[in-house]
CSV table of N, CA and C in Angstrom, one decimal:
chain,number,residue,atom,x,y,z
A,1,MET,N,63.2,83.2,114.5
A,1,MET,CA,62.2,83.3,113.5
A,1,MET,C,61.8,81.9,113.1
A,2,GLN,N,60.5,81.7,112.9
A,2,GLN,CA,60.0,80.4,112.4
A,2,GLN,C,59.4,80.6,111.1
A,3,GLN,N,59.8,79.8,110.2
A,3,GLN,CA,59.3,79.8,108.8
A,3,GLN,C,58.9,78.4,108.4
A,4,PHE,N,57.8,78.2,107.9
A,4,PHE,CA,57.3,76.9,107.5
A,4,PHE,C,57.8,76.6,106.1
A,5,ASP,N,58.2,75.3,105.9
A,5,ASP,CA,58.6,74.9,104.5
A,5,ASP,C,57.4,74.9,103.6
A,6,TYR,N,57.7,75.5,102.4
A,6,TYR,CA,56.7,75.4,101.4
A,6,TYR,C,56.9,74.2,100.5
A,7,THR,N,58.1,73.7,100.5
A,7,THR,CA,58.4,72.5,99.7
A,7,THR,C,59.1,71.5,100.6
A,8,LYS,N,58.8,70.2,100.5
A,8,LYS,CA,59.4,69.2,101.3
A,8,LYS,C,60.9,69.2,101.1
A,9,GLY,N,61.7,69.1,102.2
A,9,GLY,CA,63.1,69.0,102.1
A,9,GLY,C,63.9,70.3,101.9
A,10,LYS,N,63.2,71.4,101.8
A,10,LYS,CA,63.9,72.7,101.7
A,10,LYS,C,63.9,73.5,103.0
A,11,ASN,N,64.9,74.3,103.2
A,11,ASN,CA,65.0,75.0,104.5
A,11,ASN,C,64.6,76.5,104.2
A,12,ALA,N,63.3,76.7,104.4
A,12,ALA,CA,62.8,78.1,104.2
A,12,ALA,C,63.2,79.1,105.2
A,13,THR,N,63.7,78.7,106.4
A,13,THR,CA,64.1,79.6,107.4
A,13,THR,C,65.4,80.4,106.9
A,14,ASP,N,66.3,79.6,106.3
A,14,ASP,CA,67.5,80.3,105.8
A,14,ASP,C,67.2,81.4,104.8
A,15,ALA,N,66.3,81.0,103.9
A,15,ALA,CA,65.9,82.0,102.8
A,15,ALA,C,65.3,83.2,103.4
A,16,ALA,N,64.4,83.0,104.4
A,16,ALA,CA,63.7,84.1,105.0
A,16,ALA,C,64.7,85.0,105.8
A,17,LEU,N,65.6,84.4,106.5
A,17,LEU,CA,66.6,85.2,107.2
A,17,LEU,C,67.5,86.0,106.2
A,18,ILE,N,67.9,85.4,105.1
A,18,ILE,CA,68.7,86.1,104.1
A,18,ILE,C,67.9,87.3,103.5
A,19,ILE,N,66.6,87.1,103.2
A,19,ILE,CA,65.8,88.2,102.7
A,19,ILE,C,65.6,89.3,103.7
A,20,ASP,N,65.4,88.9,105.0
A,20,ASP,CA,65.3,90.0,106.0
A,20,ASP,C,66.6,90.7,106.2
A,21,ALA,N,67.7,90.0,106.1
A,21,ALA,CA,69.0,90.7,106.2
A,21,ALA,C,69.3,91.6,105.1
A,22,MET,N,68.9,91.2,103.9
A,22,MET,CA,69.1,92.1,102.7
A,22,MET,C,68.2,93.3,102.8
A,23,ASP,N,67.0,93.1,103.3
A,23,ASP,CA,66.1,94.3,103.6
A,23,ASP,C,66.7,95.3,104.5
A,24,LEU,N,67.3,94.8,105.6
A,24,LEU,CA,68.0,95.6,106.6
A,24,LEU,C,69.2,96.3,106.0
A,25,LEU,N,70.0,95.5,105.2
A,25,LEU,CA,71.2,96.1,104.6
A,25,LEU,C,70.9,97.3,103.7
A,26,TYR,N,69.8,97.2,103.0
A,26,TYR,CA,69.5,98.3,102.0
A,26,TYR,C,68.5,99.4,102.5
A,27,THR,N,67.9,99.1,103.7
A,27,THR,CA,66.9,100.1,104.2
A,27,THR,C,67.3,100.8,105.5
A,28,GLN,N,68.3,100.3,106.2
A,28,GLN,CA,68.7,100.8,107.5
A,28,GLN,C,70.1,101.3,107.5
A,29,ASN,N,70.4,102.1,108.4
A,29,ASN,CA,71.8,102.7,108.5
A,29,ASN,C,72.5,101.9,109.6
A,30,LEU,N,73.1,100.8,109.2
A,30,LEU,CA,73.7,99.8,110.2
A,30,LEU,C,75.3,99.9,110.1
A,31,ASP,N,75.9,99.5,111.2
A,31,ASP,CA,77.4,99.4,111.2
A,31,ASP,C,77.9,97.9,111.0
A,32,ALA,N,77.0,97.0,111.4
A,32,ALA,CA,77.5,95.6,111.3
A,32,ALA,C,76.3,94.6,111.4
A,33,PHE,N,76.6,93.4,111.1
A,33,PHE,CA,75.6,92.3,111.3
A,33,PHE,C,76.3,91.2,112.1
A,34,ALA,N,75.5,90.5,112.9
A,34,ALA,CA,75.9,89.3,113.6
A,34,ALA,C,75.1,88.2,113.1
A,35,ILE,N,75.8,87.1,112.7
A,35,ILE,CA,75.2,86.0,112.2
A,35,ILE,C,75.6,84.8,113.0
A,36,VAL,N,74.6,84.2,113.7
A,36,VAL,CA,74.8,83.0,114.5
A,36,VAL,C,74.4,81.8,113.8
A,37,SER,N,75.4,81.1,113.2
A,37,SER,CA,75.1,79.9,112.4
A,37,SER,C,76.4,79.2,112.2
A,38,SER,N,76.2,77.9,111.9
A,38,SER,CA,77.3,77.0,111.5
A,38,SER,C,77.1,76.6,110.1
A,39,ASP,N,76.2,77.3,109.4
A,39,ASP,CA,75.8,76.9,108.0
A,39,ASP,C,76.5,77.7,107.0
A,40,CYS,N,77.2,77.1,106.1
A,40,CYS,CA,78.0,77.7,105.0
A,40,CYS,C,77.1,78.4,104.0
A,41,ASP,N,75.8,78.1,104.0
A,41,ASP,CA,74.9,78.8,103.1
A,41,ASP,C,74.8,80.3,103.3
A,42,PHE,N,75.3,80.8,104.5
A,42,PHE,CA,75.3,82.2,104.7
A,42,PHE,C,76.5,82.9,104.2
A,43,THR,N,77.5,82.2,103.7
A,43,THR,CA,78.7,82.9,103.1
A,43,THR,C,78.4,83.9,102.1
A,44,PRO,N,77.5,83.7,101.1
A,44,PRO,CA,77.2,84.8,100.1
A,44,PRO,C,76.6,86.0,100.8
A,45,LEU,N,75.8,85.8,101.8
A,45,LEU,CA,75.3,87.0,102.6
A,45,LEU,C,76.4,87.8,103.2
A,46,VAL,N,77.3,87.1,103.9
A,46,VAL,CA,78.4,87.7,104.5
A,46,VAL,C,79.2,88.5,103.5
A,47,MET,N,79.5,87.9,102.3
A,47,MET,CA,80.2,88.6,101.2
A,47,MET,C,79.5,89.9,100.8
A,48,ARG,N,78.2,89.8,100.7
A,48,ARG,CA,77.4,91.0,100.3
A,48,ARG,C,77.5,92.1,101.3
A,49,ILE,N,77.4,91.7,102.6
A,49,ILE,CA,77.5,92.6,103.7
A,49,ILE,C,78.8,93.3,103.7
A,50,LEU,N,79.9,92.6,103.5
A,50,LEU,CA,81.3,93.1,103.4
A,50,LEU,C,81.4,94.1,102.2
A,51,THR,N,80.9,93.7,101.1
A,51,THR,CA,80.9,94.5,99.9
A,51,THR,C,80.3,95.8,100.1
A,52,ASN,N,79.3,95.9,101.0
A,52,ASN,CA,78.6,97.1,101.3
A,52,ASN,C,79.3,97.9,102.4
A,53,GLY,N,80.5,97.5,102.8
A,53,GLY,CA,81.3,98.3,103.7
A,53,GLY,C,80.9,98.1,105.2
A,54,LEU,N,80.2,97.0,105.5
A,54,LEU,CA,79.8,96.8,106.9
A,54,LEU,C,80.6,95.6,107.4
A,55,LYS,N,80.7,95.4,108.7
A,55,LYS,CA,81.3,94.3,109.3
A,55,LYS,C,80.3,93.1,109.4
A,56,ALA,N,80.8,91.9,109.4
A,56,ALA,CA,79.9,90.7,109.6
A,56,ALA,C,80.6,89.9,110.6
A,57,TYR,N,80.0,89.8,111.8
A,57,TYR,CA,80.5,89.0,112.9
A,57,TYR,C,79.8,87.7,112.9
A,58,GLY,N,80.6,86.6,112.9
A,58,GLY,CA,80.0,85.3,112.9
A,58,GLY,C,80.2,84.6,114.2
A,59,PHE,N,79.2,83.8,114.5
A,59,PHE,CA,79.2,83.0,115.8
A,59,PHE,C,78.7,81.6,115.4
A,60,GLY,N,79.5,80.5,115.7
A,60,GLY,CA,79.0,79.2,115.4
A,60,GLY,C,79.8,78.1,116.1
A,61,GLY,N,79.5,76.9,115.8
A,61,GLY,CA,80.2,75.8,116.4
A,61,GLY,C,81.5,75.5,115.7
A,62,THR,N,82.3,74.6,116.3
A,62,THR,CA,83.6,74.3,115.7
A,62,THR,C,83.5,73.5,114.4
A,63,GLN,N,82.3,73.0,114.1
A,63,GLN,CA,82.1,72.3,112.9
A,63,GLN,C,81.8,73.2,111.7
A,64,THR,N,81.8,74.5,112.0
A,64,THR,CA,81.5,75.5,110.9
A,64,THR,C,82.5,75.4,109.8
A,65,PRO,N,82.0,75.3,108.5
A,65,PRO,CA,82.9,75.2,107.4
A,65,PRO,C,83.8,76.5,107.3
A,66,ALA,N,85.1,76.2,106.9
A,66,ALA,CA,86.1,77.3,106.8
A,66,ALA,C,85.7,78.4,105.9
A,67,PRO,N,85.0,78.2,104.8
A,67,PRO,CA,84.7,79.4,104.0
A,67,PRO,C,83.8,80.4,104.7
A,68,PHE,N,82.9,79.9,105.5
A,68,PHE,CA,82.0,80.9,106.2
A,68,PHE,C,82.8,81.6,107.3
A,69,VAL,N,83.7,80.8,108.0
A,69,VAL,CA,84.5,81.4,109.1
A,69,VAL,C,85.4,82.5,108.6
A,70,GLN,N,86.1,82.1,107.5
A,70,GLN,CA,87.1,83.1,106.9
A,70,GLN,C,86.4,84.3,106.2
A,71,ALA,N,85.2,84.1,105.8
A,71,ALA,CA,84.5,85.3,105.2
A,71,ALA,C,84.1,86.3,106.2
A,72,CYS,N,83.8,85.9,107.4
A,72,CYS,CA,83.4,86.9,108.4
A,72,CYS,C,84.5,87.8,108.8
A,73,SER,N,84.2,89.0,109.2
A,73,SER,CA,85.1,90.0,109.7
A,73,SER,C,85.8,89.4,111.0
A,74,SER,N,85.0,88.8,111.8
A,74,SER,CA,85.5,88.1,113.0
A,74,SER,C,84.6,86.9,113.3
A,75,PHE,N,85.1,85.8,113.7
A,75,PHE,CA,84.3,84.7,114.0
A,75,PHE,C,84.6,84.1,115.4
A,76,SER,N,83.6,83.9,116.2
A,76,SER,CA,83.8,83.3,117.5
A,76,SER,C,83.1,82.0,117.6
A,77,TYR,N,83.8,81.0,118.2
A,77,TYR,CA,83.3,79.7,118.4
A,77,TYR,C,82.5,79.6,119.6
A,78,LEU,N,81.2,79.2,119.5
A,78,LEU,CA,80.3,79.2,120.7
A,78,LEU,C,80.8,78.2,121.8
A,79,GLU,N,81.6,77.2,121.4
A,79,GLU,CA,82.1,76.3,122.5
A,79,GLU,C,83.0,77.0,123.4
A,80,ASN,N,83.6,78.1,123.0
A,80,ASN,CA,84.5,78.9,123.8
A,80,ASN,C,83.8,79.9,124.7
A,81,ILE,N,82.5,80.0,124.5
A,81,ILE,CA,81.7,81.0,125.3
A,81,ILE,C,81.0,80.2,126.4
A,82,SER,N,81.4,80.6,127.7
A,82,SER,CA,80.8,79.9,128.8
A,82,SER,C,79.6,80.7,129.4
A,83,GLN,N,79.2,80.4,130.6
A,83,GLN,CA,78.1,81.2,131.2
A,83,GLN,C,78.6,82.4,131.9
A,84,THR,N,79.9,82.8,131.7
A,84,THR,CA,80.4,84.0,132.3
A,84,THR,C,80.0,85.2,131.6
A,85,SER,N,80.2,86.4,132.1
A,85,SER,CA,79.8,87.6,131.4
A,85,SER,C,80.8,87.8,130.2
A,86,LEU,N,80.4,88.7,129.3
A,86,LEU,CA,81.2,88.9,128.1
A,86,LEU,C,82.6,89.5,128.5
A,87,PRO,N,82.8,90.4,129.4
A,87,PRO,CA,84.1,90.8,129.7
A,87,PRO,C,85.0,89.7,130.2
A,88,GLU,N,84.4,88.7,130.9
A,88,GLU,CA,85.2,87.6,131.5
A,88,GLU,C,85.5,86.6,130.3
A,89,ILE,N,84.8,86.5,129.3
A,89,ILE,CA,85.1,85.6,128.2
A,89,ILE,C,86.4,86.0,127.6
A,90,ALA,N,86.7,87.3,127.4
A,90,ALA,CA,87.9,87.7,126.8
A,90,ALA,C,89.1,87.4,127.7
A,91,LYS,N,88.9,87.2,129.0
A,91,LYS,CA,90.0,87.0,129.9
A,91,LYS,C,90.2,85.5,130.2
A,92,SER,N,89.4,84.6,129.7
A,92,SER,CA,89.5,83.2,130.0
A,92,SER,C,89.5,82.4,128.8
A,93,THR,N,90.1,81.2,128.9
A,93,THR,CA,90.1,80.3,127.8
A,93,THR,C,88.8,79.4,128.0
A,94,ALA,N,88.6,78.5,127.0
A,94,ALA,CA,87.5,77.6,127.2
A,94,ALA,C,87.6,76.8,128.5
A,95,SER,N,88.8,76.5,128.9
A,95,SER,CA,88.9,75.8,130.2
A,95,SER,C,88.9,76.7,131.4
A,96,GLY,N,88.9,78.0,131.1
A,96,GLY,CA,88.7,79.0,132.2
A,96,GLY,C,90.0,79.4,132.8
A,97,THR,N,91.2,79.1,132.3
A,97,THR,CA,92.4,79.4,132.9
A,97,THR,C,93.3,80.2,132.0
A,98,LYS,N,94.0,81.2,132.5
A,98,LYS,CA,94.9,82.0,131.7
A,98,LYS,C,96.2,81.3,131.7
A,99,LYS,N,96.8,81.1,130.6
A,99,LYS,CA,98.1,80.4,130.5
A,99,LYS,C,99.2,81.3,130.8
A,100,THR,N,100.2,80.8,131.5
A,100,THR,CA,101.4,81.5,131.9
A,100,THR,C,102.3,81.7,130.7
A,101,GLY,N,103.3,82.6,130.9
A,101,GLY,CA,104.3,82.8,129.8
A,101,GLY,C,105.0,81.5,129.6
A,102,LYS,N,105.4,80.8,130.6
A,102,LYS,CA,106.1,79.5,130.5
A,102,LYS,C,105.3,78.5,129.7
A,103,GLN,N,104.0,78.4,130.0
A,103,GLN,CA,103.1,77.5,129.3
A,103,GLN,C,103.0,77.9,127.8
A,104,LEU,N,102.9,79.1,127.6
A,104,LEU,CA,102.8,79.6,126.2
A,104,LEU,C,104.1,79.3,125.4
A,105,LYS,N,105.3,79.5,126.0
A,105,LYS,CA,106.5,79.3,125.4
A,105,LYS,C,106.7,77.8,125.0
A,106,GLN,N,106.1,76.9,125.8
A,106,GLN,CA,106.1,75.5,125.5
A,106,GLN,C,105.2,75.0,124.4
A,107,ASP,N,104.3,75.9,124.0
A,107,ASP,CA,103.4,75.6,122.9
A,107,ASP,C,104.0,75.9,121.6
A,108,THR,N,104.8,74.9,121.1
A,108,THR,CA,105.6,75.2,119.9
A,108,THR,C,104.7,75.6,118.7
A,109,LYS,N,103.6,75.0,118.6
A,109,LYS,CA,102.7,75.4,117.4
A,109,LYS,C,102.3,76.8,117.5
A,110,LEU,N,102.0,77.3,118.7
A,110,LEU,CA,101.7,78.7,118.9
A,110,LEU,C,102.9,79.6,118.5
A,111,ILE,N,104.0,79.3,119.0
A,111,ILE,CA,105.2,80.1,118.8
A,111,ILE,C,105.5,80.1,117.3
A,112,ILE,N,105.5,79.0,116.7
A,112,ILE,CA,105.8,79.0,115.2
A,112,ILE,C,104.7,79.8,114.4
A,113,PHE,N,103.5,79.6,114.9
A,113,PHE,CA,102.4,80.4,114.2
A,113,PHE,C,102.6,81.9,114.3
A,114,LEU,N,103.0,82.3,115.5
A,114,LEU,CA,103.2,83.8,115.7
A,114,LEU,C,104.4,84.3,115.0
A,115,ARG,N,105.5,83.5,115.0
A,115,ARG,CA,106.7,83.8,114.2
A,115,ARG,C,106.4,84.0,112.7
A,116,ASN,N,105.6,83.0,112.2
A,116,ASN,CA,105.3,83.1,110.8
A,116,ASN,C,104.4,84.3,110.5
A,117,ALA,N,103.5,84.6,111.4
A,117,ALA,CA,102.7,85.8,111.2
A,117,ALA,C,103.5,87.1,111.2
A,118,ILE,N,104.5,87.1,112.0
A,118,ILE,CA,105.4,88.3,112.0
A,118,ILE,C,106.2,88.3,110.7
A,119,ALA,N,106.7,87.2,110.3
A,119,ALA,CA,107.5,87.1,109.0
A,119,ALA,C,106.6,87.6,107.8
A,120,GLU,N,105.4,87.2,107.8
A,120,GLU,CA,104.5,87.5,106.7
A,120,GLU,C,104.1,89.0,106.7
A,121,THR,N,104.2,89.7,107.8
A,121,THR,CA,103.7,91.1,107.9
A,121,THR,C,104.8,92.1,108.1
A,122,GLN,N,106.1,91.6,108.1
A,122,GLN,CA,107.2,92.5,108.4
A,122,GLN,C,107.3,93.6,107.4
A,123,GLU,N,107.7,94.7,107.9
A,123,GLU,CA,108.0,95.9,107.0
A,123,GLU,C,109.5,95.9,106.8
A,124,ALA,N,109.9,96.9,106.1
A,124,ALA,CA,111.4,97.0,105.7
A,124,ALA,C,112.3,97.1,106.9
A,125,ASP,N,111.8,97.6,108.0
A,125,ASP,CA,112.7,97.8,109.2
A,125,ASP,C,112.7,96.5,110.1
A,126,GLN,N,112.1,95.4,109.6
A,126,GLN,CA,112.0,94.2,110.3
A,126,GLN,C,110.9,94.1,111.4
A,127,TRP,N,110.2,95.2,111.6
A,127,TRP,CA,109.1,95.3,112.6
A,127,TRP,C,107.8,95.0,111.9
A,128,SER,N,106.9,94.4,112.6
A,128,SER,CA,105.5,94.1,112.1
A,128,SER,C,104.5,94.9,112.9
A,129,ARG,N,103.6,95.6,112.2
A,129,ARG,CA,102.6,96.3,112.9
A,129,ARG,C,101.6,95.3,113.6
A,130,LEU,N,101.3,95.5,114.8
A,130,LEU,CA,100.5,94.6,115.6
A,130,LEU,C,99.1,94.4,114.9
A,131,SER,N,98.5,95.5,114.4
A,131,SER,CA,97.2,95.4,113.7
A,131,SER,C,97.3,94.5,112.5
A,132,ALA,N,98.4,94.6,111.7
A,132,ALA,CA,98.6,93.7,110.6
A,132,ALA,C,98.7,92.2,111.0
A,133,ILE,N,99.5,92.0,112.1
A,133,ILE,CA,99.6,90.6,112.6
A,133,ILE,C,98.2,90.1,113.0
A,134,GLY,N,97.4,90.9,113.7
A,134,GLY,CA,96.1,90.6,114.1
A,134,GLY,C,95.2,90.2,112.9
A,135,ILE,N,95.2,91.0,111.9
A,135,ILE,CA,94.4,90.7,110.7
A,135,ILE,C,94.9,89.3,110.1
A,136,HIS,N,96.2,89.2,110.0
A,136,HIS,CA,96.8,88.0,109.4
A,136,HIS,C,96.4,86.7,110.1
A,137,VAL,N,96.5,86.7,111.5
A,137,VAL,CA,96.2,85.5,112.2
A,137,VAL,C,94.7,85.2,112.2
A,138,LYS,N,93.9,86.2,112.2
A,138,LYS,CA,92.4,86.0,112.1
A,138,LYS,C,92.1,85.3,110.7
A,139,ARG,N,92.7,85.8,109.7
A,139,ARG,CA,92.4,85.3,108.3
A,139,ARG,C,93.0,83.9,108.1
A,140,GLU,N,94.2,83.6,108.7
A,140,GLU,CA,94.8,82.3,108.5
A,140,GLU,C,94.2,81.2,109.3
A,141,ALA,N,93.8,81.5,110.5
A,141,ALA,CA,93.4,80.4,111.4
A,141,ALA,C,92.3,80.8,112.3
A,142,CYS,N,91.6,81.9,112.1
A,142,CYS,CA,90.6,82.4,113.0
A,142,CYS,C,91.1,82.4,114.4
A,143,PHE,N,92.3,82.8,114.6
A,143,PHE,CA,93.0,82.8,115.8
A,143,PHE,C,92.4,83.8,116.8
A,144,ASP,N,92.3,83.5,118.0
A,144,ASP,CA,91.7,84.3,119.1
A,144,ASP,C,92.6,84.2,120.3
A,145,PRO,N,93.2,85.3,120.8
A,145,PRO,CA,94.0,85.2,122.0
A,145,PRO,C,93.3,84.8,123.2
A,146,GLY,N,91.9,84.9,123.2
A,146,GLY,CA,91.1,84.5,124.3
A,146,GLY,C,91.2,83.0,124.5
A,147,GLN,N,91.6,82.2,123.5
A,147,GLN,CA,91.8,80.8,123.6
A,147,GLN,C,92.9,80.5,124.6
A,148,TYR,N,93.8,81.5,124.8
A,148,TYR,CA,94.9,81.3,125.8
A,148,TYR,C,94.7,82.1,127.0
A,149,GLY,N,93.6,82.8,127.1
A,149,GLY,CA,93.3,83.6,128.3
A,149,GLY,C,93.6,85.0,128.3
A,150,TYR,N,93.9,85.6,127.1
A,150,TYR,CA,94.3,87.0,126.9
A,150,TYR,C,93.2,87.7,126.1
A,151,ALA,N,92.8,88.9,126.6
A,151,ALA,CA,91.8,89.7,125.9
A,151,ALA,C,92.3,90.2,124.6
A,152,LYS,N,93.6,90.5,124.6
A,152,LYS,CA,94.2,91.2,123.4
A,152,LYS,C,95.5,90.5,122.9
A,153,LEU,N,95.8,90.6,121.7
A,153,LEU,CA,97.0,90.0,121.1
A,153,LEU,C,98.2,90.5,121.8
A,154,ILE,N,98.3,91.8,122.1
A,154,ILE,CA,99.4,92.4,122.7
A,154,ILE,C,99.7,91.7,124.1
A,155,GLY,N,98.7,91.4,124.8
A,155,GLY,CA,98.9,90.7,126.1
A,155,GLY,C,99.5,89.4,125.9
A,156,LEU,N,99.2,88.7,124.9
A,156,LEU,CA,99.8,87.4,124.6
A,156,LEU,C,101.2,87.5,124.2
A,157,PHE,N,101.6,88.5,123.4
A,157,PHE,CA,103.0,88.7,123.0
A,157,PHE,C,103.8,89.1,124.3
A,158,GLU,N,103.2,89.9,125.1
A,158,GLU,CA,103.9,90.4,126.3
A,158,GLU,C,104.2,89.2,127.3
A,159,ALA,N,103.2,88.3,127.4
A,159,ALA,CA,103.3,87.1,128.3
A,159,ALA,C,104.4,86.1,127.8
A,160,ILE,N,104.4,86.0,126.5
A,160,ILE,CA,105.4,85.0,125.9
A,160,ILE,C,106.8,85.5,126.1
A,161,ASP,N,107.1,86.8,126.0
A,161,ASP,CA,108.4,87.4,126.3
A,161,ASP,C,109.5,86.9,125.3
A,162,LEU,N,109.1,86.5,124.1
A,162,LEU,CA,110.1,86.1,123.1
A,162,LEU,C,110.2,87.2,122.0
A,163,PHE,N,109.4,88.2,122.2
A,163,PHE,CA,109.2,89.2,121.1
A,163,PHE,C,109.5,90.6,121.7
A,164,GLU,N,110.1,91.5,120.9
A,164,GLU,CA,110.2,92.9,121.3
A,164,GLU,C,109.0,93.6,120.9
A,165,ILE,N,108.6,94.6,121.7
A,165,ILE,CA,107.4,95.4,121.5
A,165,ILE,C,107.8,96.8,121.5
A,166,ASN,N,107.4,97.5,120.4
A,166,ASN,CA,107.7,98.9,120.3
A,166,ASN,C,106.4,99.7,120.1
A,167,ARG,N,106.1,100.5,121.1
A,167,ARG,CA,104.9,101.4,121.0
A,167,ARG,C,105.3,102.7,120.4
A,168,ARG,N,104.8,103.0,119.3
A,168,ARG,CA,105.0,104.2,118.5
A,168,ARG,C,103.8,105.0,118.4
A,169,PRO,N,103.9,106.3,118.1
A,169,PRO,CA,102.7,107.1,118.0
A,169,PRO,C,101.7,106.6,117.0
A,170,GLU,N,102.2,106.0,115.9
A,170,GLU,CA,101.4,105.4,114.8
A,170,GLU,C,100.9,104.0,115.1
A,171,GLY,N,101.3,103.4,116.2
A,171,GLY,CA,100.8,102.1,116.5
A,171,GLY,C,101.8,101.2,117.2
A,172,ILE,N,101.4,100.0,117.5
A,172,ILE,CA,102.3,99.1,118.2
A,172,ILE,C,103.0,98.1,117.2
A,173,TYR,N,104.3,97.9,117.4
A,173,TYR,CA,105.0,97.1,116.5
A,173,TYR,C,105.7,95.9,117.2
A,174,VAL,N,105.9,94.8,116.6
A,174,VAL,CA,106.4,93.6,117.2
A,174,VAL,C,107.4,93.0,116.3
A,175,ARG,N,108.5,92.4,116.9
A,175,ARG,CA,109.4,91.6,116.2
A,175,ARG,C,110.0,90.6,117.1
A,176,GLU,N,110.7,89.6,116.6
A,176,GLU,CA,111.4,88.6,117.4
A,176,GLU,C,112.5,89.2,118.1
A,177,LYS,N,112.8,88.8,119.4
A,177,LYS,CA,114.0,89.3,120.1
A,177,LYS,C,115.2,88.8,119.4
A,178,LYS,N,116.2,89.6,119.4
A,178,LYS,CA,117.5,89.2,118.7
A,178,LYS,C,118.5,88.8,119.8
């Protein structure tokens, strides 16, 4: 969309996009919005979209301010997206290689991060629901298992092999091996 500035120094395009998004929000039956921007000015729009019960998927550069990234239902960094097809993106890291279990175990920051996520989401039986872990890691650090070459968080836990996995009818649960 091209929008010409009516006033010198103002960004009329952002305002026009927000107006169009609000029109869509209130006149269409949508499930989600995708916002491709690294501009924190779209954070209130994301909050309004979420307030109305829709998902807001963000896409932007690594310089994107944290409030915008954290407000989105999910945020993907464009630098991690290569010229491969979308299914391949989930299988590869930015460097294009899947890390082995041994490599993952040597990444102490990753292991500590996952252990803390489990501790923060543990239930009374010492198990953490994988979905709760996933929500927690996305909110805390916009974590994406694709950065390590895994399409899903469960694949990352399985590869690391430092955690027990319990598949129950009500969902997948994870805890540290004893």
